[in-house]
DNA sequence: CTGAAAGCGCTTACAG
DNA sequence: CTGAAAGCGCTTACAG
């Protein structure tokens, strides 16, 4: 029944509750200046009519979308999930919702995911991706860049994990186990460069020779496999490998297996990201946790403080990563 | 410069282009009844002013959001990615965009992701998740259920892959290799039940005894590991395992490894989903492809045809899955 | 094509 | 608290 009836509006609710339209609006926005009985009457009418405020009308009349746009690279990248969760948690109390745009998903449709967000009039823009030229000049709205990026966005806040420190910790762990022949496999991008730098610093500090292999910009399981093959080929005495991320570490494990090397007996491996993958029985991978959930929470704070004070100086948040010891590291057989 | 200026509206564009407001509106919606020179003038003004139509105003005035809401379980589930891509491709030509809501993400915030979508006035709802009670009565708007679900939504279209056929194909493949002791590990949910049924049918058809192990509703790597341990414990003569999905298959590989069994030498394993995981060097897993991209395309067609003809009968689409042969199956050592 | 007008469903003061 | 009013930025006929 009532299938053909049009959607209930605020007028219908007011009429059903026997109050004014303004009062309904006040109840909707949780105004304290509404008496309990009237509030109850309005809520009852809302429920009765299955009324839901039109987001379009609310946004247009209120002049605010109450939405934060988030651009990510690709849904398949697991680190976004925890980031989004933290971000949403931190924003929810302020009544802000998030809208997510996958860059690869939109690539065939719009020139830039930014377009949609600007039409939506998002309150702020969170870029968990390498900023495109258009994103560098988004002006008007607050921008928070998440992660270590090659491109700078003028005036934007930045929040990231201290990738350089993370790989330094990983190398120190391997060195403390007695490893001296430690290779690094990596790819391109801002994070990869910092992780490489941390590796180099720590190796230098320990008085050890570097051995870095990279076969492409990508940091996939396949490139990890190929990098490891080359690394083991170039230096068969390698006893440990630090990968730029868990996917590459997974590839390293496959290459070790193919070479007849046991992990961690013959070869120790450390990943990066503490992805769901790394916690599996099959990998049980020692890795570095970037604390993406915490990062999301910090980003939420940056969004809120920026909205409260649009004129404030740009902030930088740098989180300390955590080494997660699991089963892929051991003392080398031949130190 | 122009930092403090308010956003350009359709009035500003009209004025800058020296035309009427109505004409701008026509250009925005690609009306053919606009002369080339005027259209060019309007487009130039739009570019000049960096004008972007307000989505809220467009939706409110036009009475249509041009948005399709998609509810998924969890961003970490890789099969959604291809589904979303196909869906978006199929919807883009009709000018429809998609909005995605992650159920676990929203669980702490709204009672139901449906609320947000109804406020947005989405044109249609795509449920790639087990429908909640609220979703069963969404009424008014078209609903398309994707995947094999335990719950029915009255009047909704359904699109899914033929899971039962998929596991049947998998078992037939194992049988043709000479396996007779084939176990199945699974969990709960609509897909799992159908995959189980396909296993049972094929085993029966081949005159073989079933051996099914399930330790929980979940179909994770961990449950796959534990199911396999139990299965091997209950029947050490098992030569092949069919898992309800790739994650469980990964757990099976870990359990085989822990038990000192080589894959596929001692034990053949087949997964399901053809996830990115299954294609890695480390797994190189034989699996079944559900053709999720195609599924997304079909769902898009269902959305469009339903919007074109709201009164049409509910449709069912059932896609034939594809067995992907990789490296985890071989003839059994002891047939 | 133009131009004036009404309306989409809300929010926001504001006088009572 | 109410009630009438203006306005958010568009779309949609409609007379010219």
XYZ file of C-alpha atoms (C1' of nucleotides) in Angstrom:
702
model
C 0.000 0.000 0.000
C 1.005 3.580 -0.481
C 3.192 2.417 -3.324
C 2.283 5.262 -5.606
C 2.441 8.001 -3.056
C 5.184 10.536 -3.387
C 7.927 10.719 -0.818
C 7.074 12.435 2.430
C 8.483 15.943 2.864
C 9.030 18.087 5.876
C 5.557 19.535 5.344
C 3.959 16.139 5.688
C 5.843 15.482 8.879
C 4.871 18.838 10.341
C 1.238 18.239 9.509
C 1.229 14.714 10.915
C 2.900 15.859 14.114
C 0.706 18.930 14.413
C 3.649 21.316 14.540
C 5.266 23.853 12.291
C 7.711 23.105 9.533
C 10.377 25.065 11.379
C 10.018 22.869 14.410
C 10.594 19.759 12.338
C 13.731 21.304 10.942
C 14.927 22.009 14.483
C 14.316 18.432 15.542
C 16.180 17.162 12.509
C 19.229 19.101 13.529
C 18.952 18.086 17.170
C 18.288 21.552 18.481
C 18.053 21.658 22.281
C 15.320 24.290 22.183
C 12.599 21.753 21.484
C 10.423 20.394 24.262
C 10.444 16.644 24.824
C 6.788 15.995 23.968
C 6.989 17.900 20.720
C 10.211 16.220 19.800
C 8.593 12.861 20.455
C 5.632 13.782 18.285
C 7.891 14.767 15.421
C 9.995 11.644 15.713
C 6.857 9.541 15.740
C 5.616 11.245 12.591
C 8.976 10.738 10.924
C 8.870 7.069 11.680
C 5.224 6.757 10.709
C 5.794 8.377 7.326
C 9.215 6.744 6.817
C 10.439 10.250 6.218
C 14.056 10.835 5.206
C 15.360 14.331 4.668
C 16.481 14.945 1.115
C 20.226 15.248 1.120
C 20.103 17.473 -1.930
C 17.702 19.912 -0.305
C 19.598 19.876 2.976
C 22.886 20.542 1.234
C 21.479 23.269 -0.974
C 19.570 25.125 1.698
C 22.194 24.664 4.371
C 24.999 25.571 2.045
C 27.068 22.648 3.234
C 27.465 19.090 1.992
C 28.789 17.700 5.266
C 30.900 15.422 3.139
C 34.620 14.857 2.922
C 35.936 13.513 -0.376
C 38.618 10.842 -0.289
C 40.605 9.871 -3.361
C 42.355 6.511 -3.257
C 44.376 4.685 -5.886
C 42.575 1.436 -6.035
C 40.167 -0.512 -3.903
C 42.434 -3.526 -4.143
C 45.076 -1.806 -2.052
C 44.325 -3.065 1.425
C 45.908 -0.228 3.355
C 43.087 2.099 2.438
C 40.589 0.085 4.350
C 42.043 0.800 7.770
C 42.712 4.383 6.819
C 39.096 4.871 5.770
C 37.835 3.264 8.926
C 39.917 5.537 11.131
C 38.956 8.561 9.089
C 35.295 7.796 9.257
C 35.406 7.133 12.969
C 37.091 10.454 13.570
C 34.684 12.361 11.356
C 31.432 10.744 12.443
C 31.152 12.650 15.712
C 31.234 15.897 13.785
C 28.434 14.706 11.548
C 30.681 14.464 8.529
C 30.438 11.572 6.125
C 33.019 10.433 3.627
C 32.716 9.803 -0.074
C 35.375 7.625 -1.650
C 36.568 7.774 -5.216
C 38.755 5.101 -6.717
C 41.102 6.606 -9.271
C 41.476 3.632 -11.524
C 37.759 3.034 -11.413
C 36.965 6.514 -12.638
C 39.733 6.712 -15.127
C 37.551 5.952 -18.120
C 34.717 8.158 -17.067
C 35.729 11.505 -15.697
C 39.005 13.176 -16.356
C 39.546 13.595 -12.653
C 37.701 12.308 -9.580
C 38.094 15.838 -8.345
C 35.331 17.029 -10.674
C 32.693 15.012 -8.938
C 33.828 16.108 -5.521
C 33.815 19.755 -6.484
C 30.286 19.401 -7.811
C 29.331 17.795 -4.535
C 30.908 20.797 -2.787
C 32.861 18.590 -0.402
C 34.035 20.355 2.733
C 37.541 18.977 2.402
C 39.584 16.723 0.193
C 41.699 13.848 1.448
C 44.212 12.659 -1.114
C 45.478 9.166 -0.409
C 47.066 9.074 -3.816
C 49.664 10.892 -5.846
C 48.075 14.310 -6.515
C 47.212 15.055 -10.136
C 47.956 18.506 -11.532
C 44.306 19.473 -11.079
C 44.460 18.487 -7.436
C 47.439 20.714 -6.833
C 45.375 23.795 -7.515
C 42.083 22.856 -6.003
C 42.268 26.062 -3.972
C 39.167 27.048 -2.018
C 38.748 23.808 -0.066
C 41.101 22.291 2.505
C 43.333 19.504 1.213
C 45.010 16.828 3.304
C 47.582 14.642 1.591
C 47.967 11.198 3.113
C 51.071 9.129 2.656
C 54.489 10.063 1.395
C 54.044 11.579 -2.025
C 56.416 12.784 -4.669
C 54.182 15.774 -5.494
C 53.571 18.622 -3.097
C 50.234 20.400 -2.807
C 50.707 24.027 -1.792
C 49.069 24.840 1.511
C 47.918 21.285 2.155
C 48.230 19.391 5.408
C 50.219 16.193 5.245
C 49.798 13.045 7.292
C 51.930 9.994 6.886
C 53.729 7.201 8.563
C 57.487 7.558 9.032
C 58.493 5.103 6.330
C 62.150 5.905 6.636
C 62.124 5.043 10.312
C 60.188 1.856 9.567
C 62.792 0.323 7.297
C 65.535 1.532 9.633
C 63.892 -0.454 12.431
C 63.602 -3.474 10.164
C 67.280 -3.392 9.239
C 68.321 -2.931 12.844
C 66.305 -6.019 13.681
C 68.024 -8.057 10.996
C 71.435 -6.767 12.023
C 70.763 -7.663 15.644
C 69.994 -11.206 14.483
C 73.434 -11.345 12.955
C 72.704 -10.620 9.296
C 75.294 -8.687 7.288
C 74.287 -9.526 3.733
C 70.934 -7.781 3.547
C 69.338 -6.906 0.243
C 66.486 -4.514 -0.495
C 63.872 -4.931 -3.189
C 61.646 -1.987 -4.070
C 59.839 0.049 -6.681
C 58.884 3.665 -7.394
C 56.784 6.291 -5.634
C 57.205 8.437 -2.562
C 56.896 5.703 0.041
C 59.279 3.407 -1.783
C 61.895 6.130 -1.927
C 61.692 6.777 1.799
C 61.780 3.096 2.601
C 64.859 2.804 0.432
C 66.427 5.772 2.236
C 65.787 4.182 5.621
C 67.423 0.990 4.399
C 70.449 2.901 3.164
C 70.819 4.893 6.373
C 70.605 1.846 8.582
C 73.005 -0.174 6.458
C 75.484 2.651 6.491
C 75.135 3.072 10.231
C 75.865 -0.627 10.655
C 78.840 -0.436 8.330
C 77.294 -2.788 5.806
C 77.244 -2.769 2.022
C 73.975 -1.990 0.280
C 72.405 -4.217 -2.298
C 69.319 -2.780 -3.904
C 67.298 -4.275 -6.738
C 64.334 -2.740 -8.493
C 62.871 -3.949 -11.758
C 60.040 -1.479 -12.216
C 57.993 1.263 -10.607
C 55.517 -1.356 -9.445
C 55.624 -2.998 -6.048
C 53.635 -6.139 -6.808
C 54.107 -9.786 -5.981
C 55.431 -10.318 -9.469
C 58.074 -7.591 -9.255
C 59.019 -8.901 -5.818
C 59.546 -12.305 -7.339
C 61.685 -10.988 -10.147
C 63.695 -8.636 -7.954
C 64.487 -11.483 -5.608
C 65.579 -13.760 -8.418
C 67.972 -11.112 -9.601
C 69.171 -10.270 -6.148
C 69.955 -13.890 -5.329
C 71.605 -14.254 -8.694
C 73.802 -11.215 -8.159
C 74.663 -12.129 -4.592
C 74.073 -15.755 -3.613
C 75.427 -14.996 -0.126
C 72.366 -12.884 0.706
C 70.877 -14.015 4.017
C 68.087 -11.501 4.384
C 65.771 -9.395 2.233
C 63.804 -6.307 3.134
C 60.915 -5.719 0.738
C 59.230 -2.369 0.079
C 55.869 -3.905 0.951
C 54.117 -7.152 1.787
C 53.189 -7.966 -1.798
C 56.818 -7.827 -2.840
C 57.736 -9.874 0.221
C 55.245 -12.483 -0.882
C 56.965 -12.598 -4.254
C 60.284 -12.924 -2.457
C 58.967 -15.949 -0.596
C 57.893 -17.514 -3.865
C 61.326 -16.875 -5.385
C 63.052 -18.337 -2.331
C 60.883 -21.405 -2.599
C 61.620 -21.734 -6.296
C 65.349 -21.472 -5.534
C 65.095 -24.212 -2.946
C 65.770 -21.810 -0.087
C 63.858 -22.222 3.150
C 62.436 -19.212 4.990
C 63.700 -18.251 7.508
C 66.283 -21.067 7.589
C 68.222 -19.976 4.533
C 66.717 -16.588 3.991
C 65.047 -14.076 6.300
C 62.369 -11.808 4.804
C 60.689 -8.658 6.100
C 57.733 -6.994 4.441
C 56.025 -3.675 4.999
C 52.364 -2.722 5.671
C 51.155 -5.438 8.010
C 48.528 -6.257 5.417
C 45.916 -8.964 6.039
C 48.074 -11.095 3.765
C 51.046 -10.926 6.087
C 49.096 -12.405 8.967
C 48.096 -15.573 7.127
C 49.370 -18.991 8.107
C 51.005 -19.355 4.722
C 53.100 -16.188 4.965
C 53.343 -15.498 8.689
C 55.435 -12.583 7.587
C 57.489 -10.302 9.790
C 56.524 -6.824 8.661
C 56.212 -3.170 9.609
C 52.869 -1.724 10.614
C 52.178 1.784 9.369
C 49.309 2.209 11.821
C 46.853 3.232 9.150
C 43.899 3.291 11.465
C 45.666 5.799 13.706
C 46.635 7.680 10.601
C 42.976 7.924 9.607
C 42.143 9.288 13.037
C 44.835 11.930 12.701
C 43.636 12.890 9.259
C 40.140 13.323 10.703
C 41.572 15.704 13.294
C 43.331 17.675 10.606
C 40.132 17.969 8.628
C 38.187 19.157 11.654
C 40.768 21.656 12.827
C 41.106 23.035 9.347
C 37.369 23.486 9.016
C 37.283 25.194 12.414
C 40.120 27.512 11.456
C 40.570 27.766 7.691
C 43.422 30.225 8.117
C 45.701 28.096 10.245
C 49.138 27.033 9.066
C 49.602 23.737 7.283
C 50.298 20.799 9.580
C 52.484 17.745 9.214
C 51.762 14.561 11.104
C 54.371 11.803 11.108
C 53.483 8.521 12.788
C 56.007 6.129 14.207
C 55.678 2.677 12.634
C 55.758 -0.615 14.498
C 57.822 -3.683 13.724
C 55.637 -6.791 13.833
C 57.737 -9.878 14.448
C 56.328 -13.076 13.023
C 57.939 -16.131 11.485
C 60.112 -15.083 8.562
C 63.202 -13.913 10.402
C 65.928 -15.914 12.126
C 69.668 -15.773 12.665
C 71.609 -16.482 9.478
C 73.167 -19.899 8.972
C 76.515 -18.368 8.005
C 76.981 -15.047 9.677
C 43.640 35.861 -6.617
C 39.917 35.385 -6.452
C 40.432 33.396 -3.301
C 37.611 35.006 -1.417
C 35.125 35.069 -4.229
C 32.109 32.874 -3.894
C 31.636 29.948 -6.236
C 30.373 30.784 -9.689
C 26.739 29.989 -10.365
C 24.786 29.521 -13.514
C 23.960 33.240 -13.422
C 27.614 34.176 -13.550
C 28.170 31.880 -16.486
C 25.181 33.288 -18.347
C 26.371 36.825 -17.777
C 29.948 36.063 -18.795
C 28.790 34.305 -21.945
C 26.207 36.980 -22.741
C 23.349 34.517 -22.874
C 20.366 33.595 -20.766
C 20.404 31.343 -17.761
C 18.155 28.884 -19.552
C 20.616 28.565 -22.367
C 23.384 27.652 -19.956
C 21.183 24.979 -18.490
C 20.581 23.600 -21.957
C 24.285 23.463 -22.694
C 24.932 21.699 -19.415
C 22.554 18.961 -20.388
C 23.917 18.709 -23.930
C 20.749 19.821 -25.598
C 20.987 19.710 -29.412
C 18.923 22.856 -29.784
C 21.848 25.139 -29.075
C 23.836 26.769 -31.866
C 27.541 26.024 -32.048
C 28.775 29.576 -31.423
C 26.590 30.047 -28.360
C 27.567 26.669 -27.019
C 31.213 27.587 -27.465
C 30.679 30.878 -25.644
C 29.044 29.119 -22.734
C 31.746 26.465 -22.521
C 34.391 29.160 -22.583
C 32.679 31.003 -19.744
C 32.408 27.780 -17.765
C 36.086 27.155 -18.163
C 36.990 30.756 -17.457
C 35.014 30.830 -14.222
C 35.933 27.249 -13.274
C 32.228 26.715 -12.936
C 30.916 23.384 -11.710
C 27.198 22.788 -11.412
C 26.082 22.156 -7.868
C 25.096 18.544 -7.595
C 22.687 19.370 -4.810
C 20.874 21.973 -6.876
C 20.840 19.777 -9.950
C 19.423 16.862 -8.030
C 16.832 18.955 -6.228
C 15.606 20.865 -9.224
C 15.801 17.934 -11.606
C 14.199 15.580 -9.161
C 16.783 12.919 -9.870
C 20.084 12.047 -8.248
C 21.478 10.146 -11.242
C 23.132 7.907 -8.705
C 22.963 4.175 -8.111
C 23.735 3.004 -4.592
C 25.859 -0.103 -4.150
C 26.161 -1.891 -0.829
C 29.129 -4.208 -0.406
C 30.287 -6.214 2.568
C 33.780 -5.015 2.914
C 36.336 -3.246 0.786
C 38.834 -5.984 1.587
C 36.850 -8.479 -0.435
C 38.526 -8.361 -3.804
C 35.636 -9.610 -5.872
C 33.810 -6.318 -5.488
C 36.440 -4.455 -7.381
C 35.773 -6.126 -10.709
C 32.060 -6.035 -10.098
C 32.161 -2.303 -9.450
C 34.263 -1.692 -12.509
C 31.844 -3.549 -14.747
C 28.886 -1.854 -13.143
C 30.345 1.579 -13.566
C 31.296 0.940 -17.167
C 27.786 -0.172 -17.957
C 26.173 2.764 -16.188
C 28.455 5.536 -17.376
C 26.944 5.816 -20.839
C 23.569 6.507 -19.273
C 25.055 9.287 -17.173
C 24.599 7.357 -13.955
C 27.264 7.353 -11.295
C 27.660 4.877 -8.482
C 28.007 5.472 -4.761
C 29.491 2.642 -2.735
C 28.801 1.881 0.880
C 30.876 -0.567 2.859
C 28.727 -2.313 5.421
C 31.382 -2.963 8.028
C 32.664 0.556 7.629
C 29.301 2.077 8.399
C 28.365 -0.326 11.104
C 29.249 2.020 13.935
C 27.701 5.078 12.394
C 24.382 4.529 10.770
C 22.097 1.674 11.547
C 21.902 0.818 7.901
C 23.771 2.041 4.823
C 20.359 2.139 3.245
C 19.506 5.298 5.194
C 22.137 7.334 3.460
C 21.156 6.065 0.056
C 17.506 6.831 0.626
C 18.411 10.353 1.682
C 20.424 10.664 -1.486
C 17.343 9.461 -3.388
C 19.351 6.925 -5.363
C 17.678 5.746 -8.556
C 18.347 2.117 -7.773
C 19.973 -0.050 -5.174
C 22.489 -2.775 -5.919
C 22.958 -5.170 -3.034
C 26.199 -7.104 -3.231
C 25.670 -8.303 0.294
C 23.223 -10.311 2.325
C 20.111 -8.079 2.478
C 19.211 -6.703 5.909
C 15.564 -6.674 6.961
C 15.363 -2.982 6.100
C 16.637 -3.712 2.610
C 13.956 -6.296 2.041
C 11.266 -3.636 2.185
C 12.983 -0.768 0.477
C 9.943 -0.563 -1.798
C 9.777 2.446 -4.122
C 13.180 2.054 -5.739
C 14.441 -0.795 -7.931
C 16.635 -3.341 -6.162
C 19.124 -5.674 -7.793
C 20.620 -8.405 -5.631
C 24.056 -9.557 -6.720
C 25.457 -12.916 -5.753
C 23.785 -15.940 -4.304
C 22.062 -14.869 -1.109
C 20.188 -16.701 1.578
C 17.624 -13.887 1.855
C 15.168 -13.038 -0.899
C 14.102 -9.493 -1.682
C 10.542 -9.422 -3.037
C 10.392 -8.044 -6.551
C 14.123 -7.610 -6.892
C 16.226 -8.605 -9.873
C 18.954 -11.112 -9.173
C 22.313 -11.473 -10.885
C 24.848 -14.056 -9.931
C 27.404 -16.513 -11.103
C 26.390 -20.160 -11.247
C 28.330 -21.276 -8.193
C 26.887 -24.737 -8.236
C 28.075 -25.295 -11.776
C 31.483 -23.887 -10.858
C 32.270 -26.449 -8.196
C 30.792 -29.164 -10.374
C 33.312 -28.252 -13.064
C 36.081 -28.252 -10.497
C 35.224 -31.716 -9.230
C 34.911 -33.059 -12.753
C 38.398 -31.757 -13.427
C 39.798 -33.488 -10.344
C 38.000 -36.707 -11.195
C 39.353 -36.622 -14.745
C 42.850 -36.384 -13.246
C 42.158 -39.584 -11.386
C 41.252 -38.323 -7.906
C 38.681 -40.266 -5.918
C 39.338 -39.017 -2.396
C 38.254 -35.418 -2.742
C 37.377 -33.337 0.279
C 35.523 -30.053 0.449
C 36.164 -27.233 2.918
C 33.627 -24.426 3.227
C 31.749 -22.002 5.409
C 28.343 -20.339 5.581
C 26.336 -18.036 3.337
C 24.462 -18.410 0.081
C 27.463 -18.900 -2.206
C 29.056 -21.427 0.109
C 25.888 -23.476 0.185
C 25.655 -23.579 -3.601
C 29.323 -24.414 -3.965
C 28.801 -27.232 -1.492
C 25.767 -28.448 -3.456
C 27.767 -28.491 -6.682
C 30.459 -30.516 -4.955
C 27.893 -32.983 -3.670
C 26.195 -33.350 -7.036
C 29.422 -33.960 -8.887
C 30.715 -36.415 -6.304
C 27.490 -38.330 -6.445
C 27.520 -38.338 -10.233
C 31.026 -39.769 -10.140
C 30.018 -42.362 -7.599
C 32.393 -40.989 -4.966
C 31.999 -40.493 -1.240
C 31.705 -36.976 0.090
C 33.929 -35.545 2.754
C 32.962 -32.083 3.881
C 34.538 -30.058 6.680
C 33.423 -26.682 7.942
C 34.573 -25.095 11.177
C 32.664 -21.822 11.058
C 30.529 -19.531 8.951
C 33.681 -17.724 7.870
C 35.590 -18.508 4.719
C 38.967 -17.044 5.653
C 42.520 -18.257 5.301
C 42.439 -19.251 8.938
C 39.302 -21.360 8.665
C 40.714 -22.915 5.513
C 43.802 -23.867 7.453
C 41.838 -25.400 10.282
C 39.357 -27.191 8.034
C 42.214 -28.753 6.118
C 43.942 -29.902 9.270
C 40.783 -31.617 10.357
C 40.065 -33.047 6.952
C 43.546 -34.553 6.648
C 43.245 -35.827 10.164
C 39.911 -37.486 9.477
C 40.995 -38.913 6.154
C 44.749 -39.112 5.539
C 44.080 -40.658 2.135
C 42.680 -37.410 0.789
C 44.399 -36.539 -2.481
C 42.515 -33.395 -3.405
C 40.692 -30.524 -1.736
C 38.143 -28.148 -3.184
C 37.884 -24.943 -1.166
C 34.883 -22.620 -1.068
C 37.104 -19.715 -2.065
C 40.708 -18.687 -2.684
C 41.312 -17.519 0.862
C 40.387 -20.902 2.221
C 42.504 -22.536 -0.472
C 45.429 -20.446 0.687
C 44.878 -21.766 4.196
C 44.735 -25.265 2.771
C 48.121 -24.740 1.161
C 49.538 -23.611 4.483
C 48.106 -26.660 6.234
C 49.508 -28.959 3.551
C 52.898 -27.374 3.954
C 52.706 -27.733 7.730
C 51.797 -31.398 7.295
C 54.777 -31.967 5.036
C 52.582 -32.499 1.984
C 53.669 -31.082 -1.351
C 51.181 -29.349 -3.649
C 50.239 -30.707 -6.128
C 52.503 -33.737 -5.653
C 50.778 -35.077 -2.555
C 47.696 -32.944 -2.557
C 45.787 -31.108 -5.278
C 43.944 -27.941 -4.337
C 41.321 -25.876 -6.132
C 40.091 -22.488 -4.973
C 37.254 -20.280 -6.101
C 37.073 -16.621 -7.217
C 40.196 -16.201 -9.327
C 41.236 -13.466 -6.925
C 44.449 -11.482 -7.469
C 45.895 -13.716 -4.769
C 45.381 -16.857 -6.788
C 47.492 -15.569 -9.652
C 50.594 -14.944 -7.560
C 53.777 -16.946 -8.016
C 53.476 -18.206 -4.461
C 50.016 -19.697 -4.871
C 49.642 -20.233 -8.606
C 46.290 -21.619 -7.653
C 43.882 -23.465 -9.897
C 40.565 -21.762 -9.297
C 37.156 -20.906 -10.690
C 36.490 -17.483 -12.176
C 33.063 -16.020 -11.419
C 33.415 -13.417 -14.172
C 32.631 -10.546 -11.890
C 33.340 -7.893 -14.467
C 30.764 -9.428 -16.786
C 28.454 -9.698 -13.837
C 28.815 -5.969 -13.222
C 27.957 -5.285 -16.844
C 24.830 -7.411 -16.561
C 23.802 -5.686 -13.362
C 24.156 -2.351 -15.155
C 21.801 -3.592 -17.854
C 19.301 -4.675 -15.254
C 19.438 -1.276 -13.601
C 18.914 0.505 -16.910
C 16.094 -1.695 -18.119
C 14.359 -1.410 -14.770
C 14.595 2.368 -14.835
C 13.262 2.389 -18.390
C 10.370 0.129 -17.457
C 9.676 0.121 -13.714
C 6.803 -2.273 -14.162
C 8.641 -5.093 -15.851
C 8.922 -8.534 -14.271
C 11.894 -9.380 -12.095
C 14.840 -10.820 -13.975
C 17.376 -13.477 -13.091
C 20.804 -13.554 -14.651
C 23.014 -16.589 -14.099
C 26.552 -16.488 -15.460
C 28.549 -19.558 -16.339
C 31.832 -19.673 -14.411
C 35.218 -20.552 -15.876
C 37.744 -23.049 -14.548
C 41.206 -21.485 -14.495
C 43.877 -24.158 -14.544
C 47.138 -23.216 -12.896
C 49.642 -25.156 -10.860
C 47.932 -26.760 -7.873
C 46.381 -29.784 -9.535
C 47.986 -32.982 -10.752
C 47.197 -36.664 -10.942
C 47.195 -38.302 -7.528
C 50.229 -40.383 -6.461
C 48.005 -43.226 -5.321
C 44.842 -43.262 -7.341
C 16.666 30.974 -28.838
C 15.076 34.574 -24.531
C 13.105 35.927 -20.111
C 10.143 35.791 -16.444
C 8.132 32.486 -13.318
C 7.348 28.583 -10.485
C 9.194 25.010 -7.967
C 12.402 21.184 -6.026
C 12.733 20.430 -0.185
C 14.977 22.131 2.789
C 17.521 26.146 6.233
C 17.742 30.438 8.194
C 16.733 34.518 10.392
C 12.914 37.198 12.352
C 8.817 39.241 14.198
C 5.391 37.722 17.135
C 7.859 27.811 20.229
C 4.968 29.578 15.484
C 4.348 31.317 10.820
C 5.336 33.826 6.900
C 9.217 34.872 3.965
C 13.407 34.660 1.486
C 16.795 32.003 -0.502
C 20.101 27.965 -1.790
C 21.277 26.917 -7.465
C 19.432 24.725 -10.403
C 15.340 22.583 -14.001
C 11.255 22.912 -16.356
C 7.635 24.402 -19.040
C 5.857 28.435 -21.566
C 4.779 32.645 -23.933
C 7.165 35.441 -26.963
